[in-house]
Amino acid sequence: MLNTNSRYLHDNIVDYAQRLSETLPEKLCVFYFLNSGSEANDLALRLARQYTGHQDVVVLDHAYHGHLSSLIDISPYKFRDLDGQKEWVHVAPLPDTYRGPYREDHSNPAVAYANEVSRVVSSAQEKGRKIAAFFAESLPSVAGQILPPVGYFSLVAQHIRRAGAVFVADEIQVGFGRVGKHFWAFQLQGEDFVPDIVTMGKSIGNGHPVACVATTQAVSRAFEATGVEYFNTFGGNPVSCAVGLAVLEVLEKEQLQAHATCVGSFLMELLQQQKKKHPIIGDVRGIGLFIGVDLVKDAATRTPATEEADYLVSRLKEDYILLSTDGPGRNVLKFKPPMCFSRDNAQHVVARLDTILTGMEETLRSCETLRPQA
């Protein structure tokens, strides 16, 4: 009646895989179930290496892909403060059009940033390295709530596949309708783009430990050809699959993807109004219920307002509003609320944000008034 090892079949795992497959492009039709996003990304790395016969990985700067040793190694956000960059890891510039080398005034940032990936790949190949995979969060989160320019992933995929590598889309933080417009964040890049591997976690189980790797028949067959059986003691167990199915049912029944678009657009409007009012807000970016508010000391230089962001988060906490900061400068307010987050919730949060920012500005003006004149 109940088992906890994926060696033994149960209808739930088959039903769940079928239901998930209906949300994805047709070629992503093989599913591996696991317990956490980190475990999913680790398996994705194994799949990529087995399929390509290569070892090296290209990642985006400031990326984070999990807490296992294999994933710390491909997470610049972590390894820069630990053992440093391994020789098999190659870092490409973050496609950030607010702070990166190619900004909002560039004629074609998608091409420019994709060419940087091509340059990184070529540089690695000149040293005799062979690329197995390009790993990217479909919307880089820890890096500061970044929206890559449309078309970037398709161009990167061309460069990567030309090098004999696969494209891994990490949807762990941003999948399952959060972006509103699409069910998966990678779909924001256009219908012509399909990753070779997609990893899922976090929201897949709404708090229950579930994760998944979706890939193609070709990648899966290469993995099976090793003769080393893949199984998982708890990943894909009937209870976890029942949870996963329930999450998909609620997302559909309560129309939470459309809700993310509606409430997210409203929240963006409110935050844009705050940007006009408060000079400390340098940028408001996002889609659906994935939004970043970039706080700056100076609008021209875009210097991160790290201390101010930290103070703001602490003050909001006193009002029982939990926000955190992200980005290399720890100055980007990260809005990724539960999918049931309402318009009333949005108004409440922004009203408190406005009150605190206004108080900060008044304090700053008082200090400037009291400062002795030269």
Coordinates of C-alpha atoms in Angstrom, one line a residue:
M1 CA 0.0 0.0 0.0
L2 CA 2.8 2.4 0.8
N3 CA 6.5 2.3 -0.1
T4 CA 9.4 4.8 0.3
N5 CA 11.8 3.7 -2.4
S6 CA 11.5 4.6 -6.0
R7 CA 12.6 1.1 -7.0
Y8 CA 9.0 0.1 -6.3
L9 CA 6.3 1.6 -8.4
H10 CA 3.2 3.4 -7.1
D11 CA 0.5 5.1 -9.2
N12 CA 1.2 8.5 -7.5
I13 CA 4.7 8.8 -9.0
V14 CA 3.4 8.0 -12.5
D15 CA 0.4 10.3 -12.2
Y16 CA 2.6 13.1 -10.9
A17 CA 5.2 12.8 -13.7
Q18 CA 2.3 12.8 -16.2
R19 CA 0.8 15.9 -14.6
L20 CA 4.1 17.8 -14.5
S21 CA 4.9 16.8 -18.1
E22 CA 1.7 18.7 -19.2
T23 CA 3.3 22.0 -18.0
L24 CA 6.5 21.6 -19.9
P25 CA 7.7 21.5 -23.5
E26 CA 7.1 18.0 -25.0
K27 CA 10.8 17.1 -25.2
L28 CA 11.2 17.4 -21.4
C29 CA 9.5 14.1 -20.7
V30 CA 11.7 12.1 -18.3
F31 CA 11.5 12.9 -14.6
Y32 CA 13.6 12.1 -11.6
F33 CA 12.2 12.8 -8.1
L34 CA 14.3 13.9 -5.2
N35 CA 14.1 15.6 -1.8
S36 CA 15.6 19.1 -2.3
G37 CA 16.7 21.6 -4.9
S38 CA 20.3 21.0 -4.0
E39 CA 19.9 17.3 -4.7
A40 CA 18.2 18.1 -8.0
N41 CA 21.0 20.4 -9.2
D42 CA 23.6 17.8 -8.2
L43 CA 21.8 15.2 -10.3
A44 CA 21.5 17.6 -13.2
L45 CA 25.3 18.0 -13.0
R46 CA 25.8 14.2 -13.1
L47 CA 23.3 13.9 -16.1
A48 CA 25.1 16.6 -18.0
R49 CA 28.5 15.1 -17.5
Q50 CA 27.4 11.6 -18.4
Y51 CA 25.6 12.8 -21.5
T52 CA 28.4 15.0 -22.9
G53 CA 31.4 13.1 -21.6
H54 CA 32.8 16.5 -20.5
Q55 CA 33.4 17.9 -16.9
D56 CA 33.5 21.7 -16.9
V57 CA 30.6 24.0 -16.1
V58 CA 29.8 27.6 -17.1
V59 CA 27.9 29.6 -14.5
L60 CA 26.8 33.2 -14.1
D61 CA 28.5 35.5 -11.7
H62 CA 26.9 35.8 -8.2
A63 CA 24.9 32.6 -8.9
Y64 CA 23.7 30.2 -6.2
H65 CA 22.7 26.6 -7.0
G66 CA 22.7 24.8 -3.6
H67 CA 24.6 23.8 -0.5
L68 CA 26.2 20.4 -1.6
S69 CA 29.9 20.5 -2.2
S70 CA 29.4 20.0 -5.9
L71 CA 27.1 23.0 -6.0
I72 CA 29.1 25.3 -3.8
D73 CA 31.8 24.8 -6.5
I74 CA 29.5 26.2 -9.2
S75 CA 28.0 29.0 -7.0
P76 CA 30.2 32.1 -7.1
Y77 CA 28.0 33.6 -4.4
K78 CA 29.4 30.9 -2.1
F79 CA 32.8 29.8 -3.4
R80 CA 34.4 33.3 -3.4
D81 CA 34.2 33.3 0.4
L82 CA 35.3 29.6 0.7
D83 CA 37.8 27.6 -1.4
G84 CA 37.7 29.8 -4.4
Q85 CA 37.1 29.0 -8.1
K86 CA 37.9 25.5 -9.3
E87 CA 39.7 25.1 -12.6
W88 CA 36.7 23.3 -14.1
V89 CA 34.3 26.2 -13.3
H90 CA 34.0 29.2 -15.7
V91 CA 32.2 32.4 -14.7
A92 CA 30.3 34.5 -17.2
P93 CA 29.0 38.1 -16.5
L94 CA 25.5 38.3 -14.9
P95 CA 23.1 39.6 -17.6
D96 CA 22.2 42.6 -15.4
T97 CA 20.9 45.6 -17.4
Y98 CA 21.0 47.9 -14.4
R99 CA 24.5 47.3 -13.0
G100 CA 26.3 45.2 -15.5
P101 CA 28.6 46.2 -18.4
Y102 CA 25.6 46.3 -20.8
R103 CA 22.8 48.4 -19.4
E104 CA 19.3 49.6 -20.4
D105 CA 20.8 52.1 -22.9
H106 CA 22.6 49.3 -24.8
S107 CA 21.2 48.6 -28.3
N108 CA 21.1 44.8 -27.8
P109 CA 22.1 43.6 -24.3
A110 CA 20.9 40.0 -25.0
V111 CA 23.4 39.6 -27.8
A112 CA 26.2 41.4 -25.9
Y113 CA 25.8 39.2 -22.8
A114 CA 25.5 36.0 -24.8
N115 CA 28.7 36.9 -26.6
E116 CA 30.4 37.1 -23.2
V117 CA 29.3 33.5 -22.6
S118 CA 30.8 32.6 -26.0
R119 CA 34.0 34.3 -25.0
V120 CA 34.2 32.4 -21.7
V121 CA 33.6 29.1 -23.6
S122 CA 36.3 29.9 -26.2
S123 CA 38.8 30.9 -23.5
A124 CA 38.1 27.6 -21.7
Q125 CA 38.5 25.5 -24.9
E126 CA 41.8 27.2 -25.7
K127 CA 43.1 25.8 -22.4
G128 CA 42.0 22.3 -23.4
R129 CA 38.8 22.3 -21.2
K130 CA 35.6 20.7 -22.3
I131 CA 32.2 22.2 -21.3
A132 CA 29.5 19.9 -19.9
A133 CA 26.9 22.4 -19.0
F134 CA 25.7 26.0 -18.6
F135 CA 23.8 26.4 -15.4
A136 CA 21.6 29.4 -14.8
E137 CA 18.7 30.3 -12.6
S138 CA 15.9 31.3 -15.1
L139 CA 15.7 34.5 -13.1
P140 CA 18.8 35.0 -11.0
S141 CA 17.6 35.7 -7.4
V142 CA 20.6 35.8 -5.0
A143 CA 22.3 38.0 -7.6
G144 CA 19.7 40.7 -7.0
Q145 CA 16.3 39.7 -8.6
I146 CA 17.6 39.9 -12.2
L147 CA 15.6 39.6 -15.4
P148 CA 17.9 38.5 -18.2
P149 CA 17.1 40.3 -21.5
V150 CA 14.7 38.4 -23.7
G151 CA 16.5 36.3 -26.3
Y152 CA 19.6 35.8 -24.1
F153 CA 19.0 32.2 -23.2
S154 CA 18.4 31.2 -26.9
L155 CA 21.7 32.7 -27.9
V156 CA 23.5 31.2 -25.0
A157 CA 22.1 27.8 -25.8
Q158 CA 23.5 28.1 -29.3
H159 CA 27.0 28.8 -28.0
I160 CA 26.8 26.2 -25.4
R161 CA 25.5 23.4 -27.6
R162 CA 28.0 24.2 -30.2
A163 CA 30.6 23.4 -27.5
G164 CA 28.9 20.0 -26.9
A165 CA 27.3 21.1 -23.7
V166 CA 23.8 21.2 -22.3
F167 CA 21.7 24.0 -20.9
V168 CA 20.4 23.6 -17.3
A169 CA 17.6 25.9 -16.2
D170 CA 17.3 26.2 -12.4
E171 CA 13.7 26.9 -11.7
I172 CA 13.9 26.1 -8.0
Q173 CA 13.1 29.6 -6.8
V174 CA 11.0 30.9 -9.7
G175 CA 8.9 28.1 -11.2
F176 CA 5.3 27.0 -10.7
G177 CA 3.6 30.1 -12.0
R178 CA 5.4 32.7 -9.8
V179 CA 6.2 34.9 -12.8
G180 CA 2.5 35.0 -13.8
K181 CA 2.8 35.2 -17.5
H182 CA 4.1 31.7 -17.8
F183 CA 4.3 28.6 -15.6
W184 CA 8.0 28.4 -15.9
A185 CA 10.4 31.4 -15.8
F186 CA 12.5 30.1 -18.7
Q187 CA 9.4 30.5 -20.9
L188 CA 9.9 34.3 -20.6
Q189 CA 12.7 33.9 -23.1
G190 CA 10.4 32.9 -25.9
E191 CA 8.8 29.8 -27.3
D192 CA 11.9 28.8 -29.3
F193 CA 13.9 28.3 -26.2
V194 CA 13.8 24.9 -24.4
P195 CA 16.5 23.9 -21.9
D196 CA 18.0 20.4 -21.9
I197 CA 17.5 20.0 -18.2
V198 CA 15.1 21.7 -15.8
T199 CA 15.5 21.5 -12.0
M200 CA 12.7 22.2 -9.5
G201 CA 12.4 22.5 -5.7
K202 CA 11.0 24.8 -3.0
S203 CA 7.5 25.7 -4.2
I204 CA 7.1 22.3 -5.9
G205 CA 5.9 20.9 -2.5
N206 CA 4.7 24.2 -0.8
G207 CA 7.0 23.5 2.2
H208 CA 7.1 19.7 1.9
P209 CA 10.5 18.3 0.8
V210 CA 10.1 17.5 -2.8
A211 CA 12.3 18.2 -5.8
C212 CA 12.5 17.1 -9.5
V213 CA 14.7 17.0 -12.5
A214 CA 13.1 17.0 -15.9
T215 CA 15.1 16.2 -19.0
T216 CA 15.1 14.7 -22.5
Q217 CA 15.0 11.0 -23.5
A218 CA 18.5 11.4 -25.0
V219 CA 20.1 12.7 -21.8
S220 CA 18.2 10.1 -19.7
R221 CA 19.3 7.2 -21.9
A222 CA 23.0 8.2 -21.7
F223 CA 22.6 8.2 -17.9
E224 CA 21.0 4.8 -17.9
A225 CA 23.7 3.4 -20.2
T226 CA 26.2 3.5 -17.3
G227 CA 24.4 0.5 -15.9
V228 CA 24.4 2.2 -12.5
E229 CA 20.8 2.2 -11.3
Y230 CA 19.4 5.5 -10.1
F231 CA 17.0 5.2 -7.1
N232 CA 16.1 7.4 -4.2
T233 CA 14.9 6.2 -0.8
F234 CA 12.5 9.1 -0.2
G235 CA 12.4 11.0 -3.5
G236 CA 9.2 10.2 -5.4
N237 CA 7.6 8.4 -2.4
P238 CA 3.8 8.2 -2.6
V239 CA 3.2 10.8 0.1
S240 CA 5.5 13.4 -1.6
C241 CA 3.9 12.8 -5.0
A242 CA 0.5 13.2 -3.5
V243 CA 1.7 16.5 -2.0
G244 CA 3.1 17.6 -5.4
L245 CA -0.2 16.7 -7.1
A246 CA -2.1 18.7 -4.5
V247 CA 0.1 21.7 -5.1
L248 CA -0.6 21.6 -8.9
E249 CA -4.3 21.2 -8.2
V250 CA -4.4 24.2 -5.9
L251 CA -2.4 26.3 -8.4
E252 CA -5.0 25.5 -11.1
K253 CA -8.1 25.7 -8.9
E254 CA -7.3 29.0 -7.3
Q255 CA -5.8 30.4 -10.5
L256 CA -2.7 31.4 -8.7
Q257 CA -0.6 32.0 -11.8
A258 CA -3.1 34.6 -13.0
H259 CA -3.2 35.9 -9.4
A260 CA 0.6 36.4 -9.5
T261 CA 0.2 38.5 -12.7
C262 CA -2.6 40.6 -11.2
V263 CA -1.1 41.2 -7.7
G264 CA 2.5 41.4 -9.1
S265 CA 1.5 44.2 -11.5
F266 CA -0.3 46.1 -8.8
L267 CA 2.7 45.8 -6.5
M268 CA 5.1 47.0 -9.2
E269 CA 2.9 50.0 -9.8
L270 CA 2.9 50.9 -6.1
L271 CA 6.7 50.4 -5.9
Q272 CA 7.2 52.6 -9.1
Q273 CA 5.2 55.3 -7.3
Q274 CA 7.6 55.0 -4.4
K275 CA 10.6 55.3 -6.7
K276 CA 9.3 58.7 -7.9
K277 CA 8.9 59.8 -4.3
H278 CA 12.1 58.4 -2.7
P279 CA 15.5 59.0 -4.4
I280 CA 17.0 56.0 -2.6
I281 CA 15.1 53.7 -4.9
G282 CA 17.2 53.4 -8.0
D283 CA 15.4 50.6 -9.8
V284 CA 12.2 48.5 -9.5
R285 CA 12.3 45.4 -11.6
G286 CA 10.4 42.1 -11.8
I287 CA 7.6 40.2 -13.1
G288 CA 4.7 38.5 -11.4
L289 CA 5.5 37.9 -7.7
F290 CA 9.3 38.1 -8.3
I291 CA 10.3 41.7 -7.7
G292 CA 13.5 43.5 -6.7
V293 CA 13.8 47.1 -5.3
D294 CA 17.4 48.3 -5.8
L295 CA 18.4 50.9 -3.1
V296 CA 21.2 53.3 -4.1
K297 CA 23.1 56.1 -2.3
D298 CA 23.4 58.0 -5.6
A299 CA 21.2 57.7 -8.7
A300 CA 24.1 58.6 -11.1
T301 CA 26.7 56.2 -9.6
R302 CA 24.2 53.6 -8.5
T303 CA 26.3 52.9 -5.4
P304 CA 24.5 50.2 -3.3
A305 CA 22.8 51.5 -0.2
T306 CA 23.7 48.5 1.8
E307 CA 23.4 49.9 5.4
E308 CA 20.1 51.6 4.5
A309 CA 18.7 48.4 3.1
D310 CA 19.7 46.5 6.2
Y311 CA 18.0 49.2 8.4
L312 CA 14.9 49.1 6.3
V313 CA 14.5 45.3 6.6
S314 CA 15.1 45.5 10.4
R315 CA 12.4 48.2 10.7
L316 CA 9.9 46.2 8.6
K317 CA 10.5 43.2 10.8
E318 CA 9.3 45.2 13.8
D319 CA 6.0 45.5 11.9
Y320 CA 5.9 41.7 11.3
I321 CA 6.8 42.1 7.6
L322 CA 9.6 39.8 6.6
L323 CA 11.8 40.9 3.7
S324 CA 15.4 40.2 3.0
T325 CA 18.1 41.7 0.9
D326 CA 20.0 40.2 -2.1
G327 CA 22.5 41.2 -4.7
P328 CA 26.3 41.5 -4.4
G329 CA 25.8 44.8 -2.4
R330 CA 23.1 43.3 -0.2
N331 CA 21.0 46.3 -1.2
V332 CA 18.2 44.8 -3.2
L333 CA 14.9 44.3 -1.4
K334 CA 13.6 40.9 -2.4
F335 CA 9.9 40.5 -2.9
K336 CA 9.0 36.8 -3.4
P337 CA 5.9 36.4 -1.2
P338 CA 3.6 33.3 -1.0
M339 CA 1.4 33.0 -4.1
C340 CA -1.7 33.8 -2.1
F341 CA -0.3 37.3 -1.4
S342 CA -3.1 39.8 -2.0
R343 CA -3.6 43.4 -3.2
D344 CA -4.3 44.3 0.4
N345 CA -1.1 42.7 1.5
A346 CA 0.8 44.7 -1.2
Q347 CA -0.8 48.0 -0.1
H348 CA 0.1 47.2 3.6
V349 CA 3.7 46.4 2.8
V350 CA 4.3 49.5 0.6
A351 CA 2.6 51.8 3.0
R352 CA 5.0 50.7 5.8
L353 CA 7.9 51.0 3.3
D354 CA 6.8 54.5 2.5
T355 CA 6.6 55.5 6.2
I356 CA 10.0 54.2 7.1
L357 CA 11.7 55.7 4.0
T358 CA 10.0 59.1 4.8
G359 CA 11.3 58.9 8.3
M360 CA 14.8 58.1 7.1
E361 CA 14.8 61.1 4.8
E362 CA 13.6 63.4 7.5
T363 CA 16.3 62.2 9.9
L364 CA 18.9 62.8 7.1
R365 CA 17.7 66.3 6.5
S366 CA 17.8 67.1 10.3
C367 CA 21.4 65.9 10.4
E368 CA 22.3 68.1 7.4
T369 CA 20.7 71.1 9.1
L370 CA 22.6 70.6 12.3
R371 CA 25.9 70.0 10.5
P372 CA 28.3 73.0 11.1
Q373 CA 28.8 75.2 8.1
A374 CA 32.4 75.6 6.9

